mmCIF file of C-alpha atoms in Angstrom:
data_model
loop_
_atom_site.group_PDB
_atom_site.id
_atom_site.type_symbol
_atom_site.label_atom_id
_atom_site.label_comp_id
_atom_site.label_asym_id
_atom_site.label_seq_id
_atom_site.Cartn_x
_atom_site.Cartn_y
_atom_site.Cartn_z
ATOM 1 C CA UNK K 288 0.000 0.000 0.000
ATOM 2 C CA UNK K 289 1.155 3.547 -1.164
ATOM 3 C CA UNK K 290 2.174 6.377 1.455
ATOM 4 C CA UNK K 291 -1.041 7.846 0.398
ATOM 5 C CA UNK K 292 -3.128 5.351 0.918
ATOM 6 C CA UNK K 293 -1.901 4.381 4.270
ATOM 7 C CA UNK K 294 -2.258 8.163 5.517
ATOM 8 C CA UNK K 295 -6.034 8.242 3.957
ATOM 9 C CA UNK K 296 -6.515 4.649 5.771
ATOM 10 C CA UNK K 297 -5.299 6.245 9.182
ATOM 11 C CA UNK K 298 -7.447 9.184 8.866
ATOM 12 C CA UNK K 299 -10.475 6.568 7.969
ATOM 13 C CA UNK K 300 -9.380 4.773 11.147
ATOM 14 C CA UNK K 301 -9.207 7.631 13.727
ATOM 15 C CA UNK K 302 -12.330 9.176 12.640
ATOM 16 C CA UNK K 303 -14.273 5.733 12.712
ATOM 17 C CA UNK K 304 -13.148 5.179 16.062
ATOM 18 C CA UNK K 305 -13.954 8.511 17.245
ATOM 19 C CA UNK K 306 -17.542 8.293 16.369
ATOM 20 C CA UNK K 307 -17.800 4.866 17.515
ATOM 21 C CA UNK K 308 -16.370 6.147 20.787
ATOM 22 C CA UNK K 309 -18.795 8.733 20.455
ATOM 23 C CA UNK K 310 -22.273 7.002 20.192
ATOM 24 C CA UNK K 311 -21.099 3.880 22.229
ATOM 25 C CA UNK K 312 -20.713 6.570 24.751
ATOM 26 C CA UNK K 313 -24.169 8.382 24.671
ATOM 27 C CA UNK K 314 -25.507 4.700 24.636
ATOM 28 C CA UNK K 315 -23.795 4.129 28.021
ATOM 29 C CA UNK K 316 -24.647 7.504 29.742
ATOM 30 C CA UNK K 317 -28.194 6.655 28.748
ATOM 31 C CA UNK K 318 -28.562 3.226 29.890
ATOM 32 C CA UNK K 319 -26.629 4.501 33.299
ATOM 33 C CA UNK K 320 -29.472 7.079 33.138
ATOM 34 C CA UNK K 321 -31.943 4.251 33.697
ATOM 35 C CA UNK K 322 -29.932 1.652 36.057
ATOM 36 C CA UNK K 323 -27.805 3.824 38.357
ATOM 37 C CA UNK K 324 -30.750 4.686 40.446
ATOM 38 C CA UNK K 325 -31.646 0.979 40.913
ATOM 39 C CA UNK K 326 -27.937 0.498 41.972
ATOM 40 C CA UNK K 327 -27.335 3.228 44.450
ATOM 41 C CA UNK K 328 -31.240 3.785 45.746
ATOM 42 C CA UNK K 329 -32.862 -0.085 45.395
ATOM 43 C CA UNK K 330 -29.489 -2.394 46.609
ATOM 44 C CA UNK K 331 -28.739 -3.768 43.115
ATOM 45 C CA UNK K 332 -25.260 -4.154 42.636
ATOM 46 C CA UNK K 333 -23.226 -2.093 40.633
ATOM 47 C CA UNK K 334 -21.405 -5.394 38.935
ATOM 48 C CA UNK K 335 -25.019 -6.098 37.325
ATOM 49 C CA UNK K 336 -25.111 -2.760 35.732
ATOM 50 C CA UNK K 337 -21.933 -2.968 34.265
ATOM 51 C CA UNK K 338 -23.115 -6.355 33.024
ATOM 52 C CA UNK K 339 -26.278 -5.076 31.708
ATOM 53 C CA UNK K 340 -24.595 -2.278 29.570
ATOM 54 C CA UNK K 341 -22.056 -4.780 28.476
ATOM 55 C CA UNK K 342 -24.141 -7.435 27.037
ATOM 56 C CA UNK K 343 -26.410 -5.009 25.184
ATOM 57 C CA UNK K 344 -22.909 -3.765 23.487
ATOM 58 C CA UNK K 345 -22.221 -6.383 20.804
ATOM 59 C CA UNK K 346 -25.707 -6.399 19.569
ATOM 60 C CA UNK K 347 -25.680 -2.398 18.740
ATOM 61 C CA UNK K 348 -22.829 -2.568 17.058
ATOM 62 C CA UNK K 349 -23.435 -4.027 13.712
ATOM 63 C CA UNK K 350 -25.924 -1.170 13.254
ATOM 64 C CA UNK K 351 -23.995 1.155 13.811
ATOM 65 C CA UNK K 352 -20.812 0.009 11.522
ATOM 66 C CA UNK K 353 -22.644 1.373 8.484
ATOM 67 C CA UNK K 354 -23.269 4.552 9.507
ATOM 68 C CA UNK K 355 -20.194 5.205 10.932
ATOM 69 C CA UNK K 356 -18.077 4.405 7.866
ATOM 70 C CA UNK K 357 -20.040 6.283 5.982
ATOM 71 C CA UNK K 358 -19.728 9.687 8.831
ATOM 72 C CA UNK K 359 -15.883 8.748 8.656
ATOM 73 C CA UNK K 360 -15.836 8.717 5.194
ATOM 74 C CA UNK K 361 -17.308 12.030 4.753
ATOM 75 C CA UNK K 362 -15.093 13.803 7.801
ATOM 76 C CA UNK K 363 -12.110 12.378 6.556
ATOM 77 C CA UNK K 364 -12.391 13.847 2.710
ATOM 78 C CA UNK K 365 -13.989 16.894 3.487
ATOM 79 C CA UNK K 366 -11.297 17.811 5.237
ATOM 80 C CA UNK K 367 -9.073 16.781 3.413
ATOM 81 C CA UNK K 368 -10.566 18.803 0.079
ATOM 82 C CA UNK K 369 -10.610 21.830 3.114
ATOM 83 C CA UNK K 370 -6.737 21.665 3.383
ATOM 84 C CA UNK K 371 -6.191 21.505 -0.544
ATOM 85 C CA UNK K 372 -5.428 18.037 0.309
ATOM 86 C CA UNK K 373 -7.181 16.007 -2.120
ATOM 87 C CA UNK K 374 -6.216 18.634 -5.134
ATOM 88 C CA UNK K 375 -2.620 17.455 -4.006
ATOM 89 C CA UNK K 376 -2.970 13.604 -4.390
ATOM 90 C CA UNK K 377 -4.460 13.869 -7.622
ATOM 91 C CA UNK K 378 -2.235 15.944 -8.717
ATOM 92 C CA UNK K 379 0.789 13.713 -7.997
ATOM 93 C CA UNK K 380 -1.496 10.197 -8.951
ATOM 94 C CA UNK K 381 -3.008 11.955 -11.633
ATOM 95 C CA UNK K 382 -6.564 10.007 -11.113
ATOM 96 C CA UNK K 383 -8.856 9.380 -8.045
ATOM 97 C CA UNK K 384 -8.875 5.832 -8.410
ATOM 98 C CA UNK K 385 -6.137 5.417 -5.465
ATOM 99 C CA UNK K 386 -8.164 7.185 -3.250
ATOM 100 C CA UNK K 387 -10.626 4.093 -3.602
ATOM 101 C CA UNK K 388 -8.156 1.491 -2.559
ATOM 102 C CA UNK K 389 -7.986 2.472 1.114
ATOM 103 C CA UNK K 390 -11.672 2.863 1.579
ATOM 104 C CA UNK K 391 -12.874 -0.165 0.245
ATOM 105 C CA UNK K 392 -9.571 -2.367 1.981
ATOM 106 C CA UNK K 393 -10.952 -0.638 5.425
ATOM 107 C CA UNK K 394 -14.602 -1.227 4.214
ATOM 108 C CA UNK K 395 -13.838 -4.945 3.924
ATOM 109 C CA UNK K 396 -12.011 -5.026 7.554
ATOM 110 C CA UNK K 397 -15.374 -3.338 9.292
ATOM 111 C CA UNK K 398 -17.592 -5.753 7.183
ATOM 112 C CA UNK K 399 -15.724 -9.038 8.558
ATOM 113 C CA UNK K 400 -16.107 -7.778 11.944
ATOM 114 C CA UNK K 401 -19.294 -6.585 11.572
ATOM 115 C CA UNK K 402 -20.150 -9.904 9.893
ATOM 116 C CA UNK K 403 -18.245 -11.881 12.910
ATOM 117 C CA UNK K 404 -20.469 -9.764 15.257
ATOM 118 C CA UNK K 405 -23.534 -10.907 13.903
ATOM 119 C CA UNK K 406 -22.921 -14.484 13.759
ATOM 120 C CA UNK K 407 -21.133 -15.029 16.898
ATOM 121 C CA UNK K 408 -20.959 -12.054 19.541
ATOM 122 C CA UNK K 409 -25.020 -10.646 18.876
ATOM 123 C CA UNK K 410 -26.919 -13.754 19.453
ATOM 124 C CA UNK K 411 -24.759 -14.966 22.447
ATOM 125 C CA UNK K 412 -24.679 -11.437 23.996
ATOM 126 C CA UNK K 413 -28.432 -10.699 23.751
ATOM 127 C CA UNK K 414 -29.050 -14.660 25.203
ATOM 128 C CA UNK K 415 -26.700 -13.222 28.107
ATOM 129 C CA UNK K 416 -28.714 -10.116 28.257
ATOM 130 C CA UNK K 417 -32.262 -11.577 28.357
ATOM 131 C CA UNK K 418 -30.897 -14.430 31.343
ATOM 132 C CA UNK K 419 -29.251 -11.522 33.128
ATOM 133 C CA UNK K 420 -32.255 -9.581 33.239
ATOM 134 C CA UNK K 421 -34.296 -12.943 34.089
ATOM 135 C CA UNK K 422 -31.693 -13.288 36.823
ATOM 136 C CA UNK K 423 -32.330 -9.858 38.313
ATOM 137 C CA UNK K 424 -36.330 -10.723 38.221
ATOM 138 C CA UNK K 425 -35.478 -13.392 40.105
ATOM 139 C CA UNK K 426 -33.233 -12.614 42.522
ATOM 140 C CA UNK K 427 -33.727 -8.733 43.330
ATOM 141 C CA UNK K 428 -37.569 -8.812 42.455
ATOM 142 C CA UNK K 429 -37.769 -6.302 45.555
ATOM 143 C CA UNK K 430 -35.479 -3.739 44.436
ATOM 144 C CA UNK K 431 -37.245 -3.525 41.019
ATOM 145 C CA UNK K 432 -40.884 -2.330 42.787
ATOM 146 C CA UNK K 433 -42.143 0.754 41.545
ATOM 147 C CA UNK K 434 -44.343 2.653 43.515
ATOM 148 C CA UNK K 435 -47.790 3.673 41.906
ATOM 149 C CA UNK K 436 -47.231 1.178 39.145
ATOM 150 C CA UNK K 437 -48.989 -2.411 39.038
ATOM 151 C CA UNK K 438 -45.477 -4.419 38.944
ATOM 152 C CA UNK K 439 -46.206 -8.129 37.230
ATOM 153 C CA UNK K 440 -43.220 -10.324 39.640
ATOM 154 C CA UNK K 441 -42.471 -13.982 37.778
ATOM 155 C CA UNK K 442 -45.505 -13.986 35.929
ATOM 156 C CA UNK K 443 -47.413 -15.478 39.326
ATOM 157 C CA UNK K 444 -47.713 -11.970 41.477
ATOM 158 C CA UNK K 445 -48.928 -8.787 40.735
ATOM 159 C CA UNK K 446 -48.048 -6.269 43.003
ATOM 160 C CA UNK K 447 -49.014 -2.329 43.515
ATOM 161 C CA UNK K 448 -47.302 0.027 46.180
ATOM 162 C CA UNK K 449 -48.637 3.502 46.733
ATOM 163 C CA UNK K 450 -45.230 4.723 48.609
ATOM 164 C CA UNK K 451 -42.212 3.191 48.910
ATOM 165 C CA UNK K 452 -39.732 4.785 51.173
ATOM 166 C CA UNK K 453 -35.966 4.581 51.361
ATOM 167 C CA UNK K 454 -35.434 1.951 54.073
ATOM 168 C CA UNK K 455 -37.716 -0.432 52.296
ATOM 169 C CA UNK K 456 -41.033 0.325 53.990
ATOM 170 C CA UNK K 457 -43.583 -0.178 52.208
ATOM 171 C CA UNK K 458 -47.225 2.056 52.602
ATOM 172 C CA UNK K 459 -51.108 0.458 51.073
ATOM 173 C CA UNK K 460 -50.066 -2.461 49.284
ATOM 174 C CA UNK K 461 -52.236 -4.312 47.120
ATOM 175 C CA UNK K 462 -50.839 -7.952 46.156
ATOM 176 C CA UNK K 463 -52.668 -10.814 43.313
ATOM 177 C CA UNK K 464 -51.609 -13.903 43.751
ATOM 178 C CA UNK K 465 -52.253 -16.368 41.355
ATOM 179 C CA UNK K 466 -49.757 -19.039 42.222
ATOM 180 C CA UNK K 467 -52.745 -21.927 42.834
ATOM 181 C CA UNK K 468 -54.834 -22.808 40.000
ATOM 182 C CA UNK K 469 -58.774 -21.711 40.063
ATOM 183 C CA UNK K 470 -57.774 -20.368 43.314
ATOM 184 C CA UNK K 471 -56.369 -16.953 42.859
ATOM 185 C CA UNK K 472 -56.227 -14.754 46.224
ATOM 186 C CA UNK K 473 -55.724 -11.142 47.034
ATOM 187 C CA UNK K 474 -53.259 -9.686 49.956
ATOM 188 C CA UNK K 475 -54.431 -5.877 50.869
ATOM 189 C CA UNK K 476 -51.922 -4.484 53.628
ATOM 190 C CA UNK K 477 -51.631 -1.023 54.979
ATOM 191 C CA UNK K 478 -47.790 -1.286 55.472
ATOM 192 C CA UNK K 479 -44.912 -3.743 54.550
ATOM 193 C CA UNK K 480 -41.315 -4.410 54.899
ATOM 194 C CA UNK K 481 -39.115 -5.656 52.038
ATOM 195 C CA UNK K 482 -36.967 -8.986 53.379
ATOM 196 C CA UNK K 483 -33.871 -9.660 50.987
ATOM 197 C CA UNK K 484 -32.687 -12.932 51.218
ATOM 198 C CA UNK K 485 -30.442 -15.578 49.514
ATOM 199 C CA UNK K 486 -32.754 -17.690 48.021
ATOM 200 C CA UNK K 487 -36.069 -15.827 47.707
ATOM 201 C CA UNK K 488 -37.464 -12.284 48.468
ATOM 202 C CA UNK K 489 -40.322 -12.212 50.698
ATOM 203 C CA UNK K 490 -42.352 -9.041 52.086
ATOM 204 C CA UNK K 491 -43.401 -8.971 55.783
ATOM 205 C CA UNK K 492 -47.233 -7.399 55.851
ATOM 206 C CA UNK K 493 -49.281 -5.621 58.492
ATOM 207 C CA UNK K 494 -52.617 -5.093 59.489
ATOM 208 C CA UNK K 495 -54.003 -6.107 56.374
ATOM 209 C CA UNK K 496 -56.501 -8.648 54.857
ATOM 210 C CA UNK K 497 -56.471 -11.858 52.509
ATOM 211 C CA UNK K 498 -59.022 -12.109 50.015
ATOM 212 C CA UNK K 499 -59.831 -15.253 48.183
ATOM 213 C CA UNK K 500 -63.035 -17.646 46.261
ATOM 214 C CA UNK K 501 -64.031 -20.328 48.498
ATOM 215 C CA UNK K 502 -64.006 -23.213 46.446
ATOM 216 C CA UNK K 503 -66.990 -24.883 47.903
ATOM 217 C CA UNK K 504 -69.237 -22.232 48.313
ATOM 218 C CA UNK K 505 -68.252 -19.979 45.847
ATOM 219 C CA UNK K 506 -68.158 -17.161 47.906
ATOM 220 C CA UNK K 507 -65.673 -14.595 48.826
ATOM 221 C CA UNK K 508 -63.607 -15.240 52.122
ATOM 222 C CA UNK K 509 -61.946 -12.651 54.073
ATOM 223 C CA UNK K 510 -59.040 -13.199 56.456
ATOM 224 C CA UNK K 511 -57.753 -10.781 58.665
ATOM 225 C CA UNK K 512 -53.869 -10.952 59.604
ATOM 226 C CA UNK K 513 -51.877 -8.539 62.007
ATOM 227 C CA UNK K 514 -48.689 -9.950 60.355
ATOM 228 C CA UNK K 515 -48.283 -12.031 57.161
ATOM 229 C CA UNK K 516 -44.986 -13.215 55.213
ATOM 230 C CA UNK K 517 -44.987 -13.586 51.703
ATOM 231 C CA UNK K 518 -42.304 -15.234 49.837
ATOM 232 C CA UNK K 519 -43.041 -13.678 45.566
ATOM 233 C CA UNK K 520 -39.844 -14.937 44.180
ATOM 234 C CA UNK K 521 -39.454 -17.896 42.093
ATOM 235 C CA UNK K 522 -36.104 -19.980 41.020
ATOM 236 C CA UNK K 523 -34.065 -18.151 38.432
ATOM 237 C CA UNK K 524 -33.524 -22.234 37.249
ATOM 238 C CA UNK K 525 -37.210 -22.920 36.633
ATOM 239 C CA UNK K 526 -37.984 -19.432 34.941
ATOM 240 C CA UNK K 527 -35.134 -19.632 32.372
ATOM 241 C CA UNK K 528 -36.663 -22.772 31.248
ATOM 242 C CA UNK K 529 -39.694 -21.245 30.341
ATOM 243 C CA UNK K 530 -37.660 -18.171 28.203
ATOM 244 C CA UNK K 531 -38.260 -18.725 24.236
ATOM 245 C CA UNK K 532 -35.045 -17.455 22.546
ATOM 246 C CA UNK K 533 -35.974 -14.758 20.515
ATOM 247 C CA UNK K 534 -34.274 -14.383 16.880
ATOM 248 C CA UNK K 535 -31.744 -12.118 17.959
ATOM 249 C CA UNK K 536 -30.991 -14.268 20.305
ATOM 250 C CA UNK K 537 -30.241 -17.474 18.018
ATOM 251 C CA UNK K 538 -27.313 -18.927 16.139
ATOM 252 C CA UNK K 539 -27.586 -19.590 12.532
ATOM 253 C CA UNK K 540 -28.113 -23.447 12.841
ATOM 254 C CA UNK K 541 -31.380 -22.572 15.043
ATOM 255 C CA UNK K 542 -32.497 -20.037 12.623
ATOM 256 C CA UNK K 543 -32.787 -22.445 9.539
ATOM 257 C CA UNK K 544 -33.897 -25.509 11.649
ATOM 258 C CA UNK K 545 -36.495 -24.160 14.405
ATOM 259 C CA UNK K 546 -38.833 -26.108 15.896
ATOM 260 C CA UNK K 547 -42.065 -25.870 14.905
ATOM 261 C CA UNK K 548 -43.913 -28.184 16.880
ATOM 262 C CA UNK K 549 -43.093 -25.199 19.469
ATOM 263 C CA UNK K 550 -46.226 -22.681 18.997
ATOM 264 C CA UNK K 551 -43.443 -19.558 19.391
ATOM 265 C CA UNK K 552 -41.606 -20.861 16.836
ATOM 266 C CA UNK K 553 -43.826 -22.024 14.243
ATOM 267 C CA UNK K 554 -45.663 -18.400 14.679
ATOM 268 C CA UNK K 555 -42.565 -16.841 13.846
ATOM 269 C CA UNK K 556 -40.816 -18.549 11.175
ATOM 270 C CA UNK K 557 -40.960 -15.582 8.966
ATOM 271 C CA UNK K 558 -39.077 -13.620 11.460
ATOM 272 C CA UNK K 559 -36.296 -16.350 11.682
ATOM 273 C CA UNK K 560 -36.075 -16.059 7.885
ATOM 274 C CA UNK K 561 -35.661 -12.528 8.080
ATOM 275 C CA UNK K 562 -33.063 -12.444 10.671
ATOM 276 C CA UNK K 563 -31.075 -15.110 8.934
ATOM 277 C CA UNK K 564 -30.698 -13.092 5.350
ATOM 278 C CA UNK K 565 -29.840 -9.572 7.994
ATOM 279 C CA UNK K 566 -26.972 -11.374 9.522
ATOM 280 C CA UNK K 567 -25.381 -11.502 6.036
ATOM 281 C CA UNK K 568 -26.857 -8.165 4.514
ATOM 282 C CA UNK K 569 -26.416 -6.045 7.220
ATOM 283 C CA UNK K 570 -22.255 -6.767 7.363
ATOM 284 C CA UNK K 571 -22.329 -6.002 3.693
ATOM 285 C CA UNK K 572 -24.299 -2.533 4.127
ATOM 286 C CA UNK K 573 -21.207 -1.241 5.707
ATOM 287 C CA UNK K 574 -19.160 -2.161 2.387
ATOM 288 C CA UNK K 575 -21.878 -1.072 -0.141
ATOM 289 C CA UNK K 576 -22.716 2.219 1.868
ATOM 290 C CA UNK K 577 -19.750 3.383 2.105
ATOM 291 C CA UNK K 578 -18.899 2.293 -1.638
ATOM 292 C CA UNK K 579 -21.363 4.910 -2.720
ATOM 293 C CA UNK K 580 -20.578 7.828 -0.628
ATOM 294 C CA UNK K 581 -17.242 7.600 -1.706
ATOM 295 C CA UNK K 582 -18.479 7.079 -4.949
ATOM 296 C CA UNK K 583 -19.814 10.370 -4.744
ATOM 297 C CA UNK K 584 -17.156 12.388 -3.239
ATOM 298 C CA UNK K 585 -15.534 11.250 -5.920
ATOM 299 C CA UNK K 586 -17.459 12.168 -8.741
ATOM 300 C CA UNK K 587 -17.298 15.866 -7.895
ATOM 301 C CA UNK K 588 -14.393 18.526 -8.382
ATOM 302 C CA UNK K 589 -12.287 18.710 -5.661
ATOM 303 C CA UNK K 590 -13.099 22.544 -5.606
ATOM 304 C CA UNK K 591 -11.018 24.724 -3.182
ATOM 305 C CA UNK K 592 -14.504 26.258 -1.927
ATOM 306 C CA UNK K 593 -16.575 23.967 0.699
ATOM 307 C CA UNK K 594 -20.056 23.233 -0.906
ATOM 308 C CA UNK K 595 -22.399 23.418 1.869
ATOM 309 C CA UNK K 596 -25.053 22.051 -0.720
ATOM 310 C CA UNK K 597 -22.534 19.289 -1.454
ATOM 311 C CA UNK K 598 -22.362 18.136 2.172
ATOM 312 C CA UNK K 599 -26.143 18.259 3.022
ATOM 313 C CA UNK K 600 -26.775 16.180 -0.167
ATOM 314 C CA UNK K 601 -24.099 13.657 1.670
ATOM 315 C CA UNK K 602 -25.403 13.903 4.669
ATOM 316 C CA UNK K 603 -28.791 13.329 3.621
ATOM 317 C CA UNK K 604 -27.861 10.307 1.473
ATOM 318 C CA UNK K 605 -26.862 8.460 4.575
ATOM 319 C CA UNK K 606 -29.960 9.305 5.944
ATOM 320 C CA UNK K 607 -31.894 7.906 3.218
ATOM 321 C CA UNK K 608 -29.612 4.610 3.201
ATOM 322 C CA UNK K 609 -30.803 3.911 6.592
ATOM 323 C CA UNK K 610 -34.142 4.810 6.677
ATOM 324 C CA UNK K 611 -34.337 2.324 3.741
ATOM 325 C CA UNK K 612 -32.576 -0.116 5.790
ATOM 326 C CA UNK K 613 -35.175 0.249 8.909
ATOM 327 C CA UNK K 614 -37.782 0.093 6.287
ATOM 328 C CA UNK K 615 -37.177 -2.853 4.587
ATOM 329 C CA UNK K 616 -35.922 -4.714 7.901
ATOM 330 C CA UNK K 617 -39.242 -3.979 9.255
ATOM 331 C CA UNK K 618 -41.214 -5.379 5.886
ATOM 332 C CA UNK K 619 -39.269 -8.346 5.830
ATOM 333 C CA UNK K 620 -40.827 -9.534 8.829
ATOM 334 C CA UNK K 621 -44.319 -8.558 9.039
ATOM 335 C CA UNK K 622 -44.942 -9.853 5.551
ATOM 336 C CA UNK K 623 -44.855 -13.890 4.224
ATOM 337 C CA UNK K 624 -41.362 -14.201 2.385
ATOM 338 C CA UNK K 625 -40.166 -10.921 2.252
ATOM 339 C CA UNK K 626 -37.205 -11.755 3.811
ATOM 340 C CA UNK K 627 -35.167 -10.846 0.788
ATOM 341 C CA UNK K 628 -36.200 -7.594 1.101
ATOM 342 C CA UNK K 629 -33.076 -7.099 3.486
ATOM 343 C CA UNK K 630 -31.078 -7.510 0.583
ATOM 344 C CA UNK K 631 -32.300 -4.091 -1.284
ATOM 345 C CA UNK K 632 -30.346 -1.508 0.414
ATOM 346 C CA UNK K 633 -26.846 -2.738 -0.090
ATOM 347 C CA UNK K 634 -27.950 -3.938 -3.753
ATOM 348 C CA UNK K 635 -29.332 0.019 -4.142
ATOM 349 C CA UNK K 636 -25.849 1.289 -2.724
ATOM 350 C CA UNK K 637 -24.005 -1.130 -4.734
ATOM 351 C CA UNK K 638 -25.603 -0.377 -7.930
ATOM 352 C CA UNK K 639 -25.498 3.437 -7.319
ATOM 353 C CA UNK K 640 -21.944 3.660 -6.254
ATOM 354 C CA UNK K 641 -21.070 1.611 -9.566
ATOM 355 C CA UNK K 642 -23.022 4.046 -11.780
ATOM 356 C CA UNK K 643 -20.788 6.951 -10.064
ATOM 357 C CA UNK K 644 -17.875 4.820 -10.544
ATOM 358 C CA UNK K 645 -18.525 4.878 -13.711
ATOM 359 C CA UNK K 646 -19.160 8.048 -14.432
ATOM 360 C CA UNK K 647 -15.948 9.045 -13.161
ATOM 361 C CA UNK K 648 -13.681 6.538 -15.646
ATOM 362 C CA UNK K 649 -15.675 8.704 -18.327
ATOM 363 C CA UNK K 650 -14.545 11.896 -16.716
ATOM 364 C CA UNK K 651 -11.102 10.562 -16.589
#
């Protein structure tokens, strides 16, 4: 590789990064936004938020890939044309042609990981992420009650607070419990303590009622308590059992051979098709977008003026790229064998990048 290319490759590189630093960085502040108060206020521990921001990591990441090759691309040559750069390269190559060679060898680089990503890190990360945040259901059920809001605990309880205070009291509490069969019961409790515990969480009531169907004479009972323990957790073993991996969530080999005498995934067998085809298409969107906006640079005069008009129509390109990627990714699976549909955006880029290629060997 020429001294040229390898100093337009490095620029590619640090600007890439940058962004990618950038966004994976807002992504972070915002999921801290969300967990640090559980953490510091509700006793969950601050080794589950880290894990709960890193799992969710590798399956952003892919997305993003695209768009950030393309926002690297366009940084890195408009300033470049800025500091007469690019007038000087062509000048001493005579064409624009080697200014392709770097883009498209760091192009392929981003689309292997990008591809690796998808095939390997995603699914195992979001399986990680969906058992972790089973896990925390499980375990620290107590520190995710919300006051004022009807919380749904292990699919069995459903539990409503009107004030929760700091050292875990708990004021008016309202608690279904439909744990027994035909025999569903409600807990009504003017104050509670939350119990933490090794194996189970449990909440110690008072002065309250229990309120449940007598099964022989279909009538309603009432029992008054003074004090009542409740134990709402269940075993993080048992629930994970009962979790249906979700597409994202799969491996290739259980995308093209689901089970379909499961009723989850015989109802969605056109979203398994449409996740397989995206694990391939969306690695080569970052090589085909990034094809055409270089394409485009390209194709213009390097004129010593920035075009303001020049870099909206960029910017707005990229825009359009992904919009047509969210588009068809969301067509492909809410419609019967559309899953090829994924395959349109990076054909579109591909096709339009050529055309500009192509027009500037005739310009040569």
């Amino acid at each position: 590789m020429k001294l040229i290319e390898r100093y337009i490759l490095k620029q590619l590189i640090i600007n890439s990064m940058l962004i990618l630093l950038l966004i994976l960085s807002i992504f972070t502040l915002s999921k801290s936004v969300q967990l640090i108060e559980l953490s510091i206020n509700r006793g969950l521990p601050f080794k589950i938020f880290f894990k709960l921001v890193f799992f969710s990591l590798p399956s952003i990441i892919p997305y993003l890939f695209p768009i950030i090759f393309c926002l690297s691309i366009f940084f890195t040559f408009s300033r470049m044309r800025n500091d007469r750069e690019l007038i000087v390269i062509e000048s001493l190559s005579g064409t624009k042609f080697s200014m392709l060679k770097p883009v498209i060898f760091y192009g392929i680089v981003l689309t292997l990981i990008s591809l690796f990503f998808t095939i390997n890190l995603s699914p195992k990360s979001n399986h990680n992420f969906r058992y972790l945040i089973n896990d925390i259901k499980s375990k620290y059920s107590s520190s995710l009650l919300q006051e004022g809001v009807f919380n749904i605990i292990g699919g069995d309880f459903t539990i409503f607070v009107k004030q929760r205070q700091s050292d875990g009291k708990l004021k008016n509490i309202f608690i279904h419990d439909t744990r027994e069969k035909g025999k569903p019961n409600t807990l009504i409790s003017k104050q509670g303590t939350l119990i933490d515990s090794n194996n189970e969480n449990k909440i110690f009531l008072e002065d309250g009622s229990q309120q449940f169907l007598s099964k022989e004479k279909s009538k309603l009972s009432i029992l008054y308590f003074d004090k009542y323990l409740l134990s709402f957790s269940e075993s993080s073993g048992s629930s994970l059992k009962r979790i249906w991996k979700t597409p994202s969530e799969r491996s290739i080999s259980e995308l093209s051979n689901p089970d379909l005498s499961n009723g989850d995934d015989f109802k969605n067998q056109q979203a398994f098709k449409a996740e397989l085809i995206q694990r391939f298409s969306l690695p080569a969107n970052t090589l085909c977008f990034g094809f055409l906006i270089i394409s485009i640079m390209l194709s213009q005069r390097f004129m010593r003026d920035e075009s303001l008009h020049f870099n909206i129509k960029i910017l707005i390109t990229i825009l359009v790229l992904k919009s047509i990627f969210i588009i068809c990714s969301s067509i492909s699976v809410k419609f019967e064998n559309f899953e090829l549909i994924n395959l349109v955006p990076f054909m579109i880029s591909l096709l339009l990048g050529l055309y500009f290629q192509i027009k500037l060997y005739k310009n040569v």
